[in-house]
Amino acid sequence: MGAVLWILLLCLWAATGVQGEDPYLFFEWNITYGTAAPLGVPQQVILINGQFPGPNINSTTNNNIVINMFNNLDEPFLITWSGIQHRKNSWQDGVAGTNCPIAPGTNYTYHFQVKDQIGSYIYYPALGMQRGAGGFGGLRVNSRLLIPVPYADPADDYTVILNDWWTKSHSTLKKILDSGRSIGRPAGVLINGKVAKGDGKDEPLFTMEPGKTYKYRICNTGLKTSLNFRIQGHKMLLVEMEGSHTVQNSYESLDVHVSQCYAVLVTADQTPKDYYMVASTRFQRKEMTTTGIIRYTNGKGPASPELPPAPVGWAWSLNQFRTFRWNLTASAARPNPQGSYHYGAINITRTIKLANSASKVNGKLRYAINGVSHVDTPTPLKLAEYFQIPDKVFKYNVIGDEPSSSNQEVIRQPIVLNMTFRTFIEIIFENHETAIQSWHLDGYSFFAVAIEAGTWTPEKRKNYNLLDAVSRHTIQVFPKSWAAILLTFDNAGMWNIRSEIWERHYLGQQLYASVISPARSLRDEYNIPDYALLCGDVVNLPKPPPYTI
Ligand SMILES: *[C@@H]1O[C@H](CO)[C@@H](O)[C@H](O)[C@H]1NC(C)=O
Ligand SMILES: *[C@@H]1O[C@H](CO)[C@@H](O)[C@H](O)[C@H]1NC(C)=O
Ligand SMILES: *[C@@H]1O[C@H](CO)[C@@H](O)[C@H](O)[C@H]1NC(C)=O
Ligand SMILES: *[C@@H]1O[C@H](CO)[C@@H](O)[C@H](O)[C@H]1NC(C)=O
Ligand SMILES: *[C@@H]1O[C@H](CO)[C@@H](O)[C@H](O)[C@H]1NC(C)=O
Ligand SMILES: *[C@@H]1O[C@H](CO)[C@@H](O)[C@H](O)[C@H]1NC(C)=O
């Protein structure tokens, strides 16, 4: 084959962001409004192909996923794939800093490949407060037959979507935030979009055959509330979280903070009857509890009304975090094949401290990081950078690596931090507030090496778990506490680091990490796809020279 043709083929491959030889999964998603009454009050929800929550994506390592999404809402829409790493491909991340929104009445096709990140993920709407109306669901990445997972095949594989819920529409929630106030507490909690009535007539959410073992993937797609999950009379054997196989400990209950996912095995080894699965709000003065039914196939009799209690206080949750360990001998693929496996031996080249704060700017509630509250730009940051007009759209590094003094006035600007390609970086999330935080990083998984109460100092590094911390993409930070993560910034692109507490996210507690490969090589990053939507200042601009091999 001639060199030119070869280069052309490579460009074609790189332009689509999908690899030819691997299997494809095609989906058509129709995004519409609908009516549902999960708490008994009919209200507007966002449906995907008529479903609330949205459909599960069931994929296998290396599958190419192609989703043609039709936006039939009356406002712009984007979905983001939380925890899917999109290697070299922030073009498909689906957040305001990387993608132009899908205009109402139009469609856009996401193309991405799921790599060796066997595990449990979620997707959800990225814009405004749409996430509070639905449009979310589960995404599984199964292991190829070649890669054994460290447990026997379960009899079935169930997805449990937990979320806090408001009876106000997403537009009303947005209006409340735009007017400068908090959305306050939820009206209730849902399990797979429902609440069991407990009147003996509830349909089961899941069934189990006696003696068999099932996998449950438990994820929190809510707006702000940490939820404790448990199953009456049954223990849960933790096997995976956010793409990493864990040491298999048994738990009575799990705290699932916003946007986290856990996979557990549950054996149907109790008296055959119905059992409640229970989700309760945490860290909220008035606890709210919701149930759903699990039925034994040969079951006789209703679930006992006596629900196992939720734990109290956040120290319990911190202790639970400390029991999570990566299974170093599990033979499944490593989430971070780029050499950060012995992450404890790598020298840290930069420490970035990100401190969240709440304050009023011109009388309105804003959330900030190191004194700056992020604002989205009409031109996505990634497009501004790619088309080489960043100066027209944003300034790099408007925050420093150290939090500003707390009496400094908060300003509102897009936040983009430059990360030097392939450097090993330590990020400390400092929470001086009394509200729990949940932080997430797109495009990567990181080693969650510590969460502690108090204030971080360099001496705290001796408390890090430098051996078997779980590699994941979301980490909670308790009140007046800090969390430390380590990672290699080896995935070129523009990546969102955000609060998953969605009102904080909407009101500015997020930023972007710009990771540029100086080589401008297709080995490091794909070119912008031909079909990418353009908006803002890059419409009609000539495309810059494409990346080459
Ligand atoms: C999406 O659903 C709406 C409402 O049911 C329907 O009118 C429309 O034709 C559907 N669009 C597609 C592309 O399926
Ligand atoms: C998910 O995909 C796997 C692998 O192709 C398959 O074995 C399994 O039956 C699928 N599960 C569902 C619920 O479709
Ligand atoms: C929109 O959908 C049509 C019909 O399925 C498809 O041919 C087209 O490629 C889609 N457009 C985009 C931008 O994905
Ligand atoms: C780790 O995974 C291996 C299989 O790869 C399994 O045999 C072992 O039990 C797991 N270890 C723990 C502590 O869960
Ligand atoms: C890390 O830094 C130490 C001290 O500066 C140095 O001796 C060591 O070689 C470095 N290790 C690696 C893996 O670069
Ligand atoms: C950040 O990246 C931009 C674009 O590559 C570059 O112009 C700028 O010098 C970088 N700034 C820092 C502080 O690295």
XYZ file of C-alpha atoms and ligand atoms in Angstrom:
633
model
C 0.000 0.000 0.000
C 1.331 3.442 -0.929
C 2.360 5.671 1.946
C -0.159 8.326 0.979
C -3.057 5.899 0.952
C -1.906 4.521 4.269
C -1.856 8.001 5.786
C -5.294 8.683 4.332
C -6.665 5.518 5.884
C -5.152 6.392 9.225
C -6.679 9.860 9.048
C -10.040 8.339 8.242
C -9.726 6.030 11.183
C -8.608 8.839 13.440
C -11.317 11.178 12.181
C -14.087 8.861 13.251
C -12.542 7.944 16.581
C -13.582 4.339 16.106
C -11.551 1.354 15.094
C -12.586 -0.644 12.066
C -11.829 -4.168 13.149
C -13.761 -4.122 16.419
C -17.502 -4.820 16.658
C -19.987 -1.959 16.437
C -23.067 -1.281 18.530
C -25.526 1.078 16.847
C -28.235 2.960 18.704
C -30.852 5.539 17.786
C -31.972 7.585 20.736
C -35.018 9.801 20.648
C -34.846 12.398 23.414
C -38.308 13.685 24.295
C -40.308 15.151 27.135
C -42.872 12.919 28.751
C -44.950 12.751 31.878
C -44.267 10.509 34.853
C -45.346 10.550 38.471
C -42.551 8.834 40.400
C -43.646 10.507 43.652
C -47.361 10.451 42.812
C -47.325 13.943 41.277
C -47.449 13.980 37.445
C -44.530 16.029 36.155
C -42.401 16.596 33.083
C -39.497 14.163 32.642
C -36.881 13.573 29.945
C -37.265 10.248 28.159
C -34.892 8.287 25.954
C -36.903 6.186 23.501
C -39.834 6.572 25.856
C -37.910 5.252 28.862
C -37.256 6.758 32.280
C -34.540 6.079 33.389
C -32.936 5.666 29.960
C -31.893 2.324 28.441
C -28.847 0.419 29.652
C -25.963 0.279 27.236
C -24.531 -3.217 27.378
C -21.114 -3.184 25.750
C -17.947 -5.225 25.709
C -14.348 -4.063 25.825
C -13.241 -2.609 22.451
C -16.793 -2.197 21.140
C -17.365 0.843 18.972
C -20.489 2.607 20.185
C -22.417 4.746 17.720
C -25.425 6.643 19.088
C -27.484 8.812 16.780
C -29.260 11.140 19.178
C -32.374 13.096 18.132
C -33.023 16.089 20.346
C -36.787 16.537 20.448
C -36.693 18.817 23.486
C -37.279 22.551 23.128
C -33.742 23.362 24.259
C -30.125 22.361 23.538
C -29.023 18.961 24.802
C -25.866 16.920 25.416
C -25.191 13.645 27.183
C -21.898 12.848 28.892
C -20.573 9.310 29.518
C -19.274 9.455 33.055
C -16.070 7.477 33.487
C -15.759 6.399 29.855
C -12.188 7.431 29.138
C -12.515 8.412 25.463
C -8.797 7.946 24.907
C -7.448 10.611 22.503
C -11.039 11.591 21.980
C -12.406 14.429 24.127
C -14.451 15.208 20.968
C -17.054 12.727 22.244
C -17.137 13.708 25.898
C -20.413 15.578 25.576
C -19.853 18.489 27.970
C -20.174 22.227 27.315
C -16.389 22.695 27.163
C -15.857 20.099 24.421
C -19.034 19.896 22.339
C -21.490 22.300 20.791
C -24.927 21.415 22.065
C -27.356 19.448 19.894
C -29.896 22.092 18.871
C -33.603 21.359 19.392
C -35.078 19.443 16.475
C -31.678 18.213 15.248
C -29.580 15.109 15.705
C -25.934 14.338 16.360
C -24.125 11.007 16.345
C -21.683 10.160 19.116
C -18.936 7.697 18.103
C -16.627 6.266 20.723
C -14.820 3.101 21.622
C -14.847 1.585 25.101
C -11.381 0.283 25.933
C -10.144 -2.024 28.659
C -12.208 -0.535 31.443
C -14.410 -3.439 32.453
C -17.031 -2.121 34.823
C -20.105 -0.084 35.685
C -20.756 3.438 34.443
C -23.548 5.953 33.956
C -24.477 8.582 31.424
C -26.537 11.713 32.044
C -27.470 15.079 30.516
C -24.635 17.583 30.844
C -26.392 20.911 30.322
C -28.359 23.077 32.712
C -30.382 21.071 35.242
C -31.721 18.544 32.709
C -30.126 15.811 34.755
C -32.816 16.509 37.343
C -35.505 15.393 34.885
C -34.084 12.072 33.631
C -32.095 11.290 30.491
C -29.735 9.194 32.599
C -29.012 5.481 32.680
C -26.447 2.711 33.093
C -23.555 1.782 30.831
C -21.766 -1.544 31.250
C -18.455 -2.562 29.816
C -18.219 -6.352 29.927
C -15.015 -8.298 29.700
C -14.074 -10.004 26.447
C -13.846 -13.755 26.808
C -10.046 -13.490 26.747
C -9.942 -11.458 29.937
C -11.155 -13.375 32.973
C -12.867 -11.420 35.740
C -12.184 -12.383 39.365
C -15.554 -14.016 40.071
C -17.833 -16.644 38.572
C -20.395 -15.599 35.973
C -23.467 -14.351 37.860
C -26.913 -15.790 37.038
C -27.937 -12.304 35.867
C -26.669 -8.761 35.816
C -28.886 -5.992 37.190
C -28.523 -2.217 37.122
C -29.843 -0.220 40.063
C -30.126 3.500 39.355
C -30.564 5.544 42.524
C -31.307 9.234 42.580
C -32.687 12.014 44.690
C -35.718 13.623 43.055
C -37.536 16.945 42.946
C -41.139 17.387 41.887
C -40.133 20.667 40.213
C -39.237 20.570 36.523
C -35.632 20.994 35.436
C -36.482 24.452 34.055
C -37.873 25.489 37.441
C -34.768 24.137 39.196
C -32.629 26.160 36.784
C -34.713 29.286 37.407
C -34.225 28.901 41.156
C -30.450 28.704 40.670
C -30.454 31.567 38.153
C -32.267 33.700 40.690
C -29.417 33.095 43.116
C -30.860 30.485 45.446
C -30.183 26.812 46.217
C -32.577 24.094 45.067
C -32.775 22.919 48.668
C -33.673 19.371 49.634
C -35.138 16.696 47.390
C -38.769 15.639 47.566
C -37.794 11.980 47.614
C -35.510 9.206 46.414
C -36.060 6.864 43.445
C -34.850 3.369 42.668
C -34.921 2.788 38.908
C -37.347 5.677 38.581
C -39.803 4.267 41.112
C -40.817 4.124 44.739
C -42.400 0.985 46.184
C -45.703 1.688 47.934
C -45.338 -1.172 50.373
C -49.018 -2.103 50.022
C -48.230 -5.654 48.916
C -49.031 -4.856 45.280
C -45.617 -3.577 44.181
C -44.147 -5.311 41.170
C -40.630 -6.588 41.845
C -37.748 -4.637 40.300
C -35.653 -7.812 40.179
C -36.099 -11.550 40.687
C -33.636 -14.129 41.964
C -33.669 -17.922 41.820
C -32.877 -19.522 45.167
C -29.234 -20.483 45.538
C -28.037 -18.396 42.631
C -25.720 -15.402 42.711
C -26.521 -12.123 40.951
C -24.572 -9.041 40.084
C -26.100 -5.685 41.014
C -24.527 -2.511 39.646
C -25.540 0.300 41.979
C -25.099 3.877 40.751
C -26.161 7.292 42.025
C -27.326 9.544 39.156
C -28.869 12.100 41.520
C -28.339 15.848 41.759
C -26.784 16.242 45.196
C -27.589 13.613 47.795
C -25.340 10.775 48.983
C -27.439 7.626 49.309
C -26.977 4.565 51.480
C -27.998 1.325 49.762
C -28.748 -2.032 51.364
C -30.777 -5.193 50.794
C -32.852 -6.667 53.595
C -31.337 -9.893 54.904
C -28.573 -10.050 52.283
C -24.903 -9.214 52.271
C -23.265 -7.600 49.273
C -19.870 -8.784 48.077
C -18.132 -5.813 46.474
C -16.343 -6.836 43.265
C -15.878 -3.686 41.226
C -16.179 0.080 41.412
C -15.985 2.532 38.528
C -13.928 0.184 36.390
C -11.587 -1.405 38.936
C -11.862 -4.849 40.466
C -11.658 -4.537 44.212
C -10.652 -6.768 47.068
C -13.870 -8.671 47.654
C -15.172 -7.565 51.025
C -18.698 -8.172 52.205
C -20.890 -5.182 53.154
C -24.242 -4.742 54.916
C -24.687 -1.408 53.164
C -22.819 0.967 50.873
C -22.702 4.749 50.777
C -23.050 5.719 47.133
C -22.061 9.353 46.692
C -23.281 11.306 43.683
C -22.137 9.753 40.373
C -20.398 6.778 41.980
C -21.019 3.162 40.887
C -20.427 -0.111 42.728
C -20.881 -3.672 41.486
C -21.739 -6.287 44.109
C -22.629 -9.971 44.124
C -25.713 -11.030 46.042
C -26.581 -14.675 46.676
C -30.216 -15.686 47.057
C -29.557 -17.695 50.205
C -32.468 -16.590 52.430
C -36.012 -17.847 53.003
C -37.769 -17.564 49.596
C -39.997 -14.463 49.766
C -39.811 -10.773 48.877
C -37.069 -8.505 50.215
C -36.731 -4.758 50.130
C -33.801 -2.987 48.619
C -33.483 0.251 50.539
C -31.984 3.641 49.658
C -31.729 6.403 52.275
C -30.444 9.938 52.101
C -27.261 10.640 54.056
C -26.007 13.830 55.733
C -29.421 15.428 55.624
C -31.272 16.437 58.781
C -34.423 14.542 57.869
C -33.618 11.117 56.448
C -35.682 10.019 53.427
C -35.964 6.333 52.609
C -37.219 4.544 49.521
C -37.636 0.856 48.839
C -37.927 -1.489 45.890
C -38.810 -5.195 45.793
C -36.566 -8.149 45.028
C -38.562 -11.372 44.610
C -37.408 -14.962 44.930
C -38.848 -16.911 41.992
C -40.412 -19.507 44.274
C -41.107 -16.879 46.907
C -44.062 -16.998 49.252
C -44.889 -13.898 51.195
C -44.284 -10.177 51.291
C -41.166 -8.375 52.408
C -40.897 -7.647 56.093
C -41.825 -4.028 56.853
C -38.830 -3.832 59.177
C -36.136 -2.035 57.225
C -32.452 -2.253 58.117
C -31.376 1.177 59.406
C -28.986 3.495 57.578
C -25.688 4.358 59.228
C -25.392 7.699 60.993
C -22.723 10.380 60.528
C -19.978 10.731 57.957
C -17.173 9.041 59.931
C -18.858 5.730 59.043
C -18.612 6.621 55.372
C -14.963 7.623 55.667
C -14.184 4.309 57.344
C -15.974 2.482 54.574
C -13.897 4.345 51.970
C -10.760 3.107 53.729
C -11.818 -0.529 53.302
C -11.856 -0.195 49.504
C -8.760 -1.761 47.989
C -7.744 -2.571 44.471
C -7.316 -6.299 43.799
C -3.737 -6.331 42.547
C -3.872 -9.966 41.502
C -7.108 -9.757 39.529
C -6.106 -10.584 35.998
C -8.486 -8.140 34.337
C -7.055 -5.348 32.244
C -5.593 -2.400 34.113
C -7.591 0.790 33.720
C -4.358 2.741 33.305
C -2.108 0.751 30.992
C 0.288 3.669 30.527
C 2.637 2.652 33.263
C 1.108 4.178 36.350
C 0.419 0.770 37.835
C 3.258 1.119 40.332
C 1.930 4.560 40.974
C 3.475 4.769 44.440
C 6.973 4.843 42.924
C 6.398 7.720 40.507
C 7.657 11.185 41.413
C 4.995 13.862 41.663
C 5.798 16.763 39.327
C 3.038 19.134 40.354
C 0.603 19.505 43.232
C -2.661 21.290 42.543
C -4.920 22.216 45.426
C -8.526 22.909 44.530
C -10.603 24.475 47.302
C -14.355 24.798 46.847
C -16.303 27.707 48.297
C -19.819 29.121 48.316
C -20.380 32.851 48.191
C -22.573 35.603 46.816
C -21.531 37.453 43.671
C -23.749 40.475 42.951
C -26.190 39.067 45.452
C -26.394 35.643 43.785
C -25.188 32.288 45.028
C -22.054 31.060 43.220
C -19.707 28.193 43.827
C -16.028 28.697 43.137
C -12.693 26.918 42.986
C -9.684 28.838 44.323
C -11.699 32.053 44.122
C -13.014 31.676 40.563
C -16.470 30.522 39.578
C -16.427 28.827 36.160
C -18.705 29.995 33.349
C -19.328 28.031 30.174
C -18.493 29.831 26.939
C -20.601 29.928 23.731
C -17.556 28.501 21.931
C -16.536 25.221 23.563
C -13.043 25.543 25.071
C -11.758 22.559 23.141
C -12.860 24.020 19.820
C -11.306 27.409 20.658
C -8.040 25.658 21.428
C -8.132 23.399 18.353
C -8.968 26.260 15.986
C -6.157 28.225 17.645
C -8.254 31.097 18.934
C -8.089 30.411 22.687
C -7.414 34.098 23.439
C -10.774 35.051 21.967
C -12.574 32.682 24.317
C -10.657 32.132 27.553
C -7.417 32.734 29.440
C -5.332 29.828 30.677
C -4.669 29.440 34.387
C -6.972 32.062 35.899
C -6.621 30.103 39.122
C -3.334 29.122 40.707
C -2.303 25.767 42.119
C -2.900 27.171 45.600
C -6.273 28.369 46.890
C -6.573 32.127 47.148
C -7.074 33.770 50.515
C -10.664 33.339 51.574
C -11.514 37.062 51.791
C -10.741 37.646 48.127
C -13.743 38.538 45.958
C -14.952 35.646 43.784
C -14.779 36.355 40.041
C -16.630 34.565 37.225
C -14.522 33.284 34.318
C -13.901 30.084 32.396
C -11.245 28.059 34.229
C -8.726 26.108 32.141
C -5.564 24.719 33.700
C -2.702 23.636 31.452
C -1.386 20.195 32.250
C 1.954 19.183 30.807
C 1.403 16.034 28.734
C 2.328 12.766 30.503
C 3.253 14.338 33.832
C 2.304 12.680 37.105
C 0.188 15.055 39.139
C -1.249 15.192 42.634
C -4.576 16.934 43.110
C -5.803 17.806 46.596
C -9.496 18.600 46.914
C -9.859 20.851 49.936
C -13.311 21.204 51.424
C -13.477 23.954 54.032
C -17.261 23.935 53.837
C -19.679 21.862 55.899
C -21.333 20.301 52.809
C -20.153 16.988 51.373
C -18.483 17.149 47.955
C -18.304 14.680 45.089
C -15.588 15.390 42.490
C -15.223 13.743 39.114
C -12.615 13.900 36.373
C -13.431 13.094 32.733
C -11.032 11.226 30.440
C -9.122 9.472 33.195
C -9.213 7.289 36.182
C -7.100 8.325 39.155
C -5.725 6.678 42.270
C -7.868 7.774 45.206
C -5.036 7.630 47.750
C -6.533 9.383 50.782
C -9.484 11.144 52.334
C -8.935 12.713 55.762
C -10.518 15.222 58.072
C -8.775 18.550 58.637
C -6.313 20.432 56.475
C -3.856 18.911 54.030
C -0.126 19.445 54.521
C 2.764 17.789 52.640
C 3.371 15.577 55.708
C -0.013 13.946 55.066
C 1.534 12.164 52.096
C 2.885 9.559 54.464
C -0.719 8.495 55.089
C -1.420 7.880 51.392
C -2.266 4.423 50.196
C 0.568 4.020 47.700
C 0.016 0.306 47.139
C -3.561 -0.642 46.341
C -5.738 2.464 46.211
C -8.662 1.954 43.843
C -8.325 3.521 40.416
C -11.614 5.375 39.831
C -13.030 8.601 38.492
C -15.201 10.049 41.282
C -14.265 10.825 44.884
C -16.210 12.294 47.780
C -14.798 14.833 50.219
C -16.402 15.004 53.640
C -17.124 18.282 55.468
C -13.962 20.150 56.575
C -11.849 17.421 55.003
C -9.582 16.826 52.031
C -9.031 14.103 49.460
C -5.914 13.336 47.437
C -5.705 11.746 43.999
C -2.733 10.866 41.799
C -2.722 10.431 38.050
C -0.676 10.727 34.868
C -2.119 13.256 32.437
C -1.469 11.063 29.408
C -4.797 11.442 27.582
C -4.597 14.478 25.319
C -7.748 16.560 25.211
C -9.826 19.050 27.166
C -11.198 17.380 30.259
C -13.827 18.497 32.728
C -13.017 18.332 36.451
C -16.315 18.942 38.150
C -18.449 18.860 41.198
C -21.087 16.195 40.707
C -23.274 18.093 43.161
C -25.212 19.467 40.262
C -26.222 22.881 41.600
C -22.569 23.498 42.419
C -21.596 22.364 38.941
C -24.205 24.620 37.363
C -23.158 27.598 39.488
C -19.451 27.358 38.732
C -17.735 24.577 40.704
C -15.955 23.014 37.748
C -12.934 23.571 35.569
C -11.156 22.089 32.578
C -7.746 20.484 32.259
C -6.138 21.182 28.904
C -3.747 18.379 28.016
C -1.924 19.083 24.781
C 0.443 16.740 23.021
C 3.172 19.006 21.643
C 3.740 16.475 18.843
C 0.241 17.160 17.379
C 0.292 13.475 16.539
C -2.542 11.080 15.819
C -0.860 8.706 18.218
C -1.846 11.113 20.990
C -5.114 12.638 19.847
C -7.676 12.211 17.081
C -8.483 15.022 14.722
C -11.776 16.796 15.089
C -14.390 14.569 13.419
C -15.828 15.865 10.134
C -19.313 15.672 11.567
C -18.471 17.665 14.736
C -20.974 20.435 15.431
C -19.477 23.921 15.243
C -20.761 26.953 17.121
C -19.702 30.343 18.467
C -16.460 31.820 17.165
C -15.279 28.765 15.219
C -18.145 28.650 12.722
C -16.694 29.276 9.237
C -13.108 29.238 10.459
C -10.718 27.247 8.264
C -9.730 23.926 9.847
C -6.193 23.965 11.183
C -3.718 21.495 9.626
C -4.717 18.021 10.788
C -2.594 16.041 13.190
C -0.297 13.583 11.466
C 1.328 10.338 12.480
C -39.315 10.806 18.585
O -40.493 10.721 19.346
C -41.464 11.680 18.971
C -42.593 11.609 19.966
O -43.005 10.286 20.133
C -41.912 11.411 17.535
O -42.840 12.382 17.145
C -40.676 11.462 16.640
O -41.044 11.094 15.325
C -39.590 10.541 17.129
N -38.400 10.776 16.346
C -37.595 9.806 15.959
C -36.388 10.208 15.170
O -37.791 8.635 16.214
C -24.749 -8.055 27.527
O -23.728 -8.437 26.631
C -23.130 -9.674 26.945
C -21.938 -9.873 26.031
O -22.313 -9.687 24.684
C -24.157 -10.777 26.834
O -23.576 -12.008 27.211
C -25.310 -10.452 27.769
O -26.326 -11.394 27.618
C -25.865 -9.083 27.511
N -26.814 -8.754 28.552
C -27.961 -8.174 28.282
C -28.828 -7.887 29.453
O -28.301 -7.884 27.151
C -28.973 12.499 11.645
O -29.742 11.356 11.358
C -29.700 10.983 9.979
C -30.730 9.914 9.753
O -30.517 8.808 10.564
C -28.291 10.551 9.642
O -28.195 10.170 8.296
C -27.349 11.707 9.912
O -26.014 11.299 9.727
C -27.500 12.217 11.342
N -26.752 13.432 11.515
C -25.771 13.577 12.400
C -25.102 14.897 12.439
O -25.453 12.684 13.149
C -8.419 -11.061 43.545
O -8.663 -11.649 42.295
C -8.324 -13.022 42.223
C -8.594 -13.551 40.837
O -7.930 -12.881 39.858
C -9.166 -13.803 43.175
O -8.794 -15.165 43.119
C -8.943 -13.284 44.575
O -9.823 -13.922 45.448
C -9.181 -11.789 44.631
N -8.711 -11.336 45.920
C -9.474 -10.742 46.834
C -8.817 -10.419 48.123
O -10.626 -10.432 46.625
C 12.383 10.532 42.067
O 13.062 11.583 42.688
C 14.160 11.149 43.469
C 14.720 12.345 44.236
O 14.677 13.512 43.459
C 15.208 10.520 42.542
O 16.321 10.076 43.288
C 14.569 9.349 41.838
O 15.441 8.807 40.889
C 13.282 9.761 41.130
N 12.598 8.558 40.689
C 12.120 8.421 39.466
C 11.421 7.133 39.183
O 12.228 9.274 38.613
C -0.866 26.831 28.201
O -1.073 26.358 26.889
C -1.122 27.377 25.930
C -1.520 26.794 24.610
O -0.689 25.744 24.284
C 0.216 28.068 25.886
O 0.154 29.127 24.973
C 0.572 28.594 27.248
O 1.887 29.084 27.239
C 0.456 27.517 28.307
N 0.609 28.127 29.579
C 1.264 27.545 30.548
C 1.333 28.309 31.830
O 1.780 26.455 30.431
